[in-house]
Amino acid sequence: AAEFEAQNDDYSSIMLKTLADRLAEATAEYLHQQLRREFWAYAPDENLDGLDMIAEKYQGIRPAPGYPACPEHTIKKAMFDFLRASEIGLGITDSFATHPGSSVMGFYLAHPEARYFSVGKIQSDQVSNHAQRRDVSLELIERYMATIIS
């Protein structure tokens, strides 16, 4: 993509980044399928077609930081450190954006009753408690959870 940009070929750069984004997402979905069928093997006989996959008719979810079920971005730093992501060329900015942009991260949850949800507005005592349990500053949590703080 950088080579395309250096050649002022923005279209090819955008298309390559779009393809990389889709491949990253497809890889995460494939890994989720492998977890269900083989690695954790809680659904070894699962045989879903494309429409069933799109409709998420499988057991388990994979929520990701920054989305409604996990709106807190700062957890990405702990994930990156735990996974030693920098060792394979992944990075995270001071504002918790991942790079390359086509990076995907999240949690795999296998419980049969796991469903996607949205976190509603939270109160200041919850924000304080969260910051304390995470051992990070209250200001940091308030900054990155501002849209859901009541």
PDB file of C-alpha atoms in Angstrom:
ATOM      1  CA  ALA A   1       0.000   0.000   0.000  1.00  0.00           C
ATOM      2  CA  ALA A   2       2.864   2.350   0.807  1.00  0.00           C
ATOM      3  CA  GLU A   3       4.378   1.652  -2.602  1.00  0.00           C
ATOM      4  CA  PHE A   4       1.089   2.509  -4.296  1.00  0.00           C
ATOM      5  CA  GLU A   5       0.861   5.712  -2.259  1.00  0.00           C
ATOM      6  CA  ALA A   6       4.426   6.629  -3.220  1.00  0.00           C
ATOM      7  CA  GLN A   7       3.349   6.272  -6.857  1.00  0.00           C
ATOM      8  CA  ASN A   8       0.272   8.480  -6.206  1.00  0.00           C
ATOM      9  CA  ASP A   9      -1.927   5.470  -6.910  1.00  0.00           C
ATOM     10  CA  ASP A  10      -4.456   6.070  -4.150  1.00  0.00           C
ATOM     11  CA  TYR A  11      -7.053   3.781  -5.726  1.00  0.00           C
ATOM     12  CA  SER A  12      -4.773   0.722  -5.631  1.00  0.00           C
ATOM     13  CA  SER A  13      -3.687   1.576  -2.093  1.00  0.00           C
ATOM     14  CA  ILE A  14      -7.306   1.802  -0.913  1.00  0.00           C
ATOM     15  CA  MET A  15      -8.238  -1.423  -2.683  1.00  0.00           C
ATOM     16  CA  LEU A  16      -5.279  -3.281  -1.174  1.00  0.00           C
ATOM     17  CA  LYS A  17      -6.122  -2.025   2.319  1.00  0.00           C
ATOM     18  CA  THR A  18      -9.758  -3.033   1.816  1.00  0.00           C
ATOM     19  CA  LEU A  19      -8.698  -6.509   0.740  1.00  0.00           C
ATOM     20  CA  ALA A  20      -6.363  -6.778   3.742  1.00  0.00           C
ATOM     21  CA  ASP A  21      -9.219  -5.748   6.068  1.00  0.00           C
ATOM     22  CA  ARG A  22     -11.526  -8.416   4.637  1.00  0.00           C
ATOM     23  CA  LEU A  23      -8.811 -11.090   4.808  1.00  0.00           C
ATOM     24  CA  ALA A  24      -8.090 -10.241   8.445  1.00  0.00           C
ATOM     25  CA  GLU A  25     -11.780 -10.498   9.315  1.00  0.00           C
ATOM     26  CA  ALA A  26     -12.141 -13.749   7.381  1.00  0.00           C
ATOM     27  CA  THR A  27      -9.126 -15.170   9.215  1.00  0.00           C
ATOM     28  CA  ALA A  28     -10.672 -14.293  12.584  1.00  0.00           C
ATOM     29  CA  GLU A  29     -13.926 -15.973  11.512  1.00  0.00           C
ATOM     30  CA  TYR A  30     -12.028 -19.031  10.286  1.00  0.00           C
ATOM     31  CA  LEU A  31     -10.110 -19.270  13.574  1.00  0.00           C
ATOM     32  CA  HIS A  32     -13.406 -19.062  15.453  1.00  0.00           C
ATOM     33  CA  GLN A  33     -14.703 -21.945  13.346  1.00  0.00           C
ATOM     34  CA  GLN A  34     -11.533 -23.974  14.037  1.00  0.00           C
ATOM     35  CA  LEU A  35     -11.944 -23.325  17.764  1.00  0.00           C
ATOM     36  CA  ARG A  36     -15.519 -24.579  17.672  1.00  0.00           C
ATOM     37  CA  ARG A  37     -14.785 -27.664  15.556  1.00  0.00           C
ATOM     38  CA  GLU A  38     -11.237 -28.731  16.432  1.00  0.00           C
ATOM     39  CA  PHE A  39      -9.191 -26.857  19.039  1.00  0.00           C
ATOM     40  CA  TRP A  40     -11.797 -26.506  21.769  1.00  0.00           C
ATOM     41  CA  ALA A  41     -14.063 -28.980  19.931  1.00  0.00           C
ATOM     42  CA  TYR A  42     -17.302 -27.950  21.589  1.00  0.00           C
ATOM     43  CA  ALA A  43     -19.086 -28.162  18.217  1.00  0.00           C
ATOM     44  CA  PRO A  44     -17.133 -30.851  16.329  1.00  0.00           C
ATOM     45  CA  ASP A  45     -20.025 -31.703  14.002  1.00  0.00           C
ATOM     46  CA  GLU A  46     -20.879 -28.106  13.099  1.00  0.00           C
ATOM     47  CA  ASN A  47     -21.593 -27.814   9.382  1.00  0.00           C
ATOM     48  CA  LEU A  48     -22.992 -24.370   8.609  1.00  0.00           C
ATOM     49  CA  ASP A  49     -23.448 -22.895   5.168  1.00  0.00           C
ATOM     50  CA  GLY A  50     -22.517 -19.304   4.325  1.00  0.00           C
ATOM     51  CA  LEU A  51     -25.937 -17.887   5.229  1.00  0.00           C
ATOM     52  CA  ASP A  52     -25.895 -19.630   8.615  1.00  0.00           C
ATOM     53  CA  MET A  53     -22.433 -18.236   9.257  1.00  0.00           C
ATOM     54  CA  ILE A  54     -23.585 -14.711   8.397  1.00  0.00           C
ATOM     55  CA  ALA A  55     -26.608 -15.207  10.670  1.00  0.00           C
ATOM     56  CA  GLU A  56     -24.191 -16.321  13.427  1.00  0.00           C
ATOM     57  CA  LYS A  57     -26.024 -19.597  14.027  1.00  0.00           C
ATOM     58  CA  TYR A  58     -22.980 -21.037  15.740  1.00  0.00           C
ATOM     59  CA  GLN A  59     -22.225 -21.321  19.432  1.00  0.00           C
ATOM     60  CA  GLY A  60     -20.098 -18.585  20.936  1.00  0.00           C
ATOM     61  CA  ILE A  61     -19.222 -14.993  20.172  1.00  0.00           C
ATOM     62  CA  ARG A  62     -16.081 -12.983  19.471  1.00  0.00           C
ATOM     63  CA  PRO A  63     -16.541  -9.477  20.871  1.00  0.00           C
ATOM     64  CA  ALA A  64     -13.802  -6.966  20.178  1.00  0.00           C
ATOM     65  CA  PRO A  65     -12.559  -3.859  21.988  1.00  0.00           C
ATOM     66  CA  GLY A  66     -14.214  -0.754  20.657  1.00  0.00           C
ATOM     67  CA  TYR A  67     -17.485  -2.436  19.710  1.00  0.00           C
ATOM     68  CA  PRO A  68     -20.760  -2.207  21.678  1.00  0.00           C
ATOM     69  CA  ALA A  69     -20.134  -5.300  23.822  1.00  0.00           C
ATOM     70  CA  CYS A  70     -16.620  -4.152  24.735  1.00  0.00           C
ATOM     71  CA  PRO A  71     -16.445  -0.358  24.318  1.00  0.00           C
ATOM     72  CA  GLU A  72     -13.235   0.068  26.306  1.00  0.00           C
ATOM     73  CA  HIS A  73     -10.268   0.476  23.921  1.00  0.00           C
ATOM     74  CA  THR A  74      -7.473   0.582  26.500  1.00  0.00           C
ATOM     75  CA  ILE A  75      -7.678  -3.193  27.018  1.00  0.00           C
ATOM     76  CA  LYS A  76      -5.944  -3.514  23.633  1.00  0.00           C
ATOM     77  CA  LYS A  77      -2.625  -2.579  25.263  1.00  0.00           C
ATOM     78  CA  ALA A  78      -2.870  -5.463  27.725  1.00  0.00           C
ATOM     79  CA  MET A  79      -3.842  -7.814  24.898  1.00  0.00           C
ATOM     80  CA  PHE A  80      -0.900  -6.684  22.758  1.00  0.00           C
ATOM     81  CA  ASP A  81       1.518  -7.106  25.656  1.00  0.00           C
ATOM     82  CA  PHE A  82       0.160 -10.521  26.627  1.00  0.00           C
ATOM     83  CA  LEU A  83       0.310 -11.791  23.038  1.00  0.00           C
ATOM     84  CA  ARG A  84       3.679 -10.121  22.382  1.00  0.00           C
ATOM     85  CA  ALA A  85       2.132  -8.794  19.181  1.00  0.00           C
ATOM     86  CA  SER A  86       5.037  -6.453  18.493  1.00  0.00           C
ATOM     87  CA  GLU A  87       7.223  -9.510  17.905  1.00  0.00           C
ATOM     88  CA  ILE A  88       5.303 -10.207  14.681  1.00  0.00           C
ATOM     89  CA  GLY A  89       5.187  -6.603  13.508  1.00  0.00           C
ATOM     90  CA  LEU A  90       1.881  -5.457  14.967  1.00  0.00           C
ATOM     91  CA  GLY A  91       1.651  -2.167  16.770  1.00  0.00           C
ATOM     92  CA  ILE A  92      -0.635  -0.031  18.840  1.00  0.00           C
ATOM     93  CA  THR A  93      -0.707   3.750  19.003  1.00  0.00           C
ATOM     94  CA  ASP A  94      -1.034   5.960  22.074  1.00  0.00           C
ATOM     95  CA  SER A  95      -4.731   6.278  21.210  1.00  0.00           C
ATOM     96  CA  PHE A  96      -5.067   2.455  21.005  1.00  0.00           C
ATOM     97  CA  ALA A  97      -5.450   2.200  17.250  1.00  0.00           C
ATOM     98  CA  THR A  98      -3.823  -0.915  15.876  1.00  0.00           C
ATOM     99  CA  HIS A  99      -1.482  -1.027  12.940  1.00  0.00           C
ATOM    100  CA  PRO A 100      -1.456  -2.210  10.360  1.00  0.00           C
ATOM    101  CA  GLY A 101      -5.051  -1.084  10.066  1.00  0.00           C
ATOM    102  CA  SER A 102      -6.091  -4.546   8.964  1.00  0.00           C
ATOM    103  CA  SER A 103      -5.277  -5.976  12.386  1.00  0.00           C
ATOM    104  CA  VAL A 104      -8.139  -7.769  14.137  1.00  0.00           C
ATOM    105  CA  MET A 105      -8.363  -8.558  17.832  1.00  0.00           C
ATOM    106  CA  GLY A 106     -11.045  -9.777  20.163  1.00  0.00           C
ATOM    107  CA  PHE A 107     -12.112 -12.405  22.634  1.00  0.00           C
ATOM    108  CA  TYR A 108     -13.490 -15.829  21.822  1.00  0.00           C
ATOM    109  CA  LEU A 109     -16.263 -16.873  24.191  1.00  0.00           C
ATOM    110  CA  ALA A 110     -17.650 -20.394  23.832  1.00  0.00           C
ATOM    111  CA  HIS A 111     -20.478 -20.508  26.368  1.00  0.00           C
ATOM    112  CA  PRO A 112     -23.721 -21.812  24.811  1.00  0.00           C
ATOM    113  CA  GLU A 113     -25.655 -18.812  26.117  1.00  0.00           C
ATOM    114  CA  ALA A 114     -23.116 -16.177  25.008  1.00  0.00           C
ATOM    115  CA  ARG A 115     -24.849 -13.504  22.914  1.00  0.00           C
ATOM    116  CA  TYR A 116     -23.747 -10.143  21.592  1.00  0.00           C
ATOM    117  CA  PHE A 117     -24.956  -7.178  23.614  1.00  0.00           C
ATOM    118  CA  SER A 118     -24.399  -3.469  23.996  1.00  0.00           C
ATOM    119  CA  VAL A 119     -23.067  -1.884  27.130  1.00  0.00           C
ATOM    120  CA  GLY A 120     -25.399   0.888  28.210  1.00  0.00           C
ATOM    121  CA  LYS A 121     -24.531   4.057  30.061  1.00  0.00           C
ATOM    122  CA  ILE A 122     -22.398   3.530  33.152  1.00  0.00           C
ATOM    123  CA  GLN A 123     -22.158   5.585  36.323  1.00  0.00           C
ATOM    124  CA  SER A 124     -19.096   7.320  37.744  1.00  0.00           C
ATOM    125  CA  ASP A 125     -18.704   4.725  40.516  1.00  0.00           C
ATOM    126  CA  GLN A 126     -18.504   2.000  37.861  1.00  0.00           C
ATOM    127  CA  VAL A 127     -15.888   3.975  35.961  1.00  0.00           C
ATOM    128  CA  SER A 128     -13.804   4.412  39.127  1.00  0.00           C
ATOM    129  CA  ASN A 129     -14.141   0.747  40.010  1.00  0.00           C
ATOM    130  CA  HIS A 130     -13.108  -0.281  36.501  1.00  0.00           C
ATOM    131  CA  ALA A 131     -10.038   1.968  36.536  1.00  0.00           C
ATOM    132  CA  GLN A 132      -9.037   0.626  39.947  1.00  0.00           C
ATOM    133  CA  ARG A 133      -9.440  -3.030  38.917  1.00  0.00           C
ATOM    134  CA  ARG A 134      -7.468  -2.395  35.719  1.00  0.00           C
ATOM    135  CA  ASP A 135      -4.830  -0.455  37.664  1.00  0.00           C
ATOM    136  CA  VAL A 136      -4.958   2.440  35.215  1.00  0.00           C
ATOM    137  CA  SER A 137      -5.709   6.100  35.756  1.00  0.00           C
ATOM    138  CA  LEU A 138      -9.278   7.254  36.083  1.00  0.00           C
ATOM    139  CA  GLU A 139      -8.549   9.977  33.516  1.00  0.00           C
ATOM    140  CA  LEU A 140      -7.524   7.384  30.924  1.00  0.00           C
ATOM    141  CA  ILE A 141     -10.680   5.348  31.392  1.00  0.00           C
ATOM    142  CA  GLU A 142     -12.871   8.463  31.365  1.00  0.00           C
ATOM    143  CA  ARG A 143     -11.239   9.594  28.134  1.00  0.00           C
ATOM    144  CA  TYR A 144     -11.787   6.335  26.271  1.00  0.00           C
ATOM    145  CA  MET A 145     -15.201   5.515  27.699  1.00  0.00           C
ATOM    146  CA  ALA A 146     -16.628   9.026  27.504  1.00  0.00           C
ATOM    147  CA  THR A 147     -19.440   8.039  25.125  1.00  0.00           C
ATOM    148  CA  ILE A 148     -20.940   5.561  27.587  1.00  0.00           C
ATOM    149  CA  ILE A 149     -20.441   7.444  30.863  1.00  0.00           C
ATOM    150  CA  SER A 150     -23.726   8.750  32.230  1.00  0.00           C
TER     151      SER A 150
END
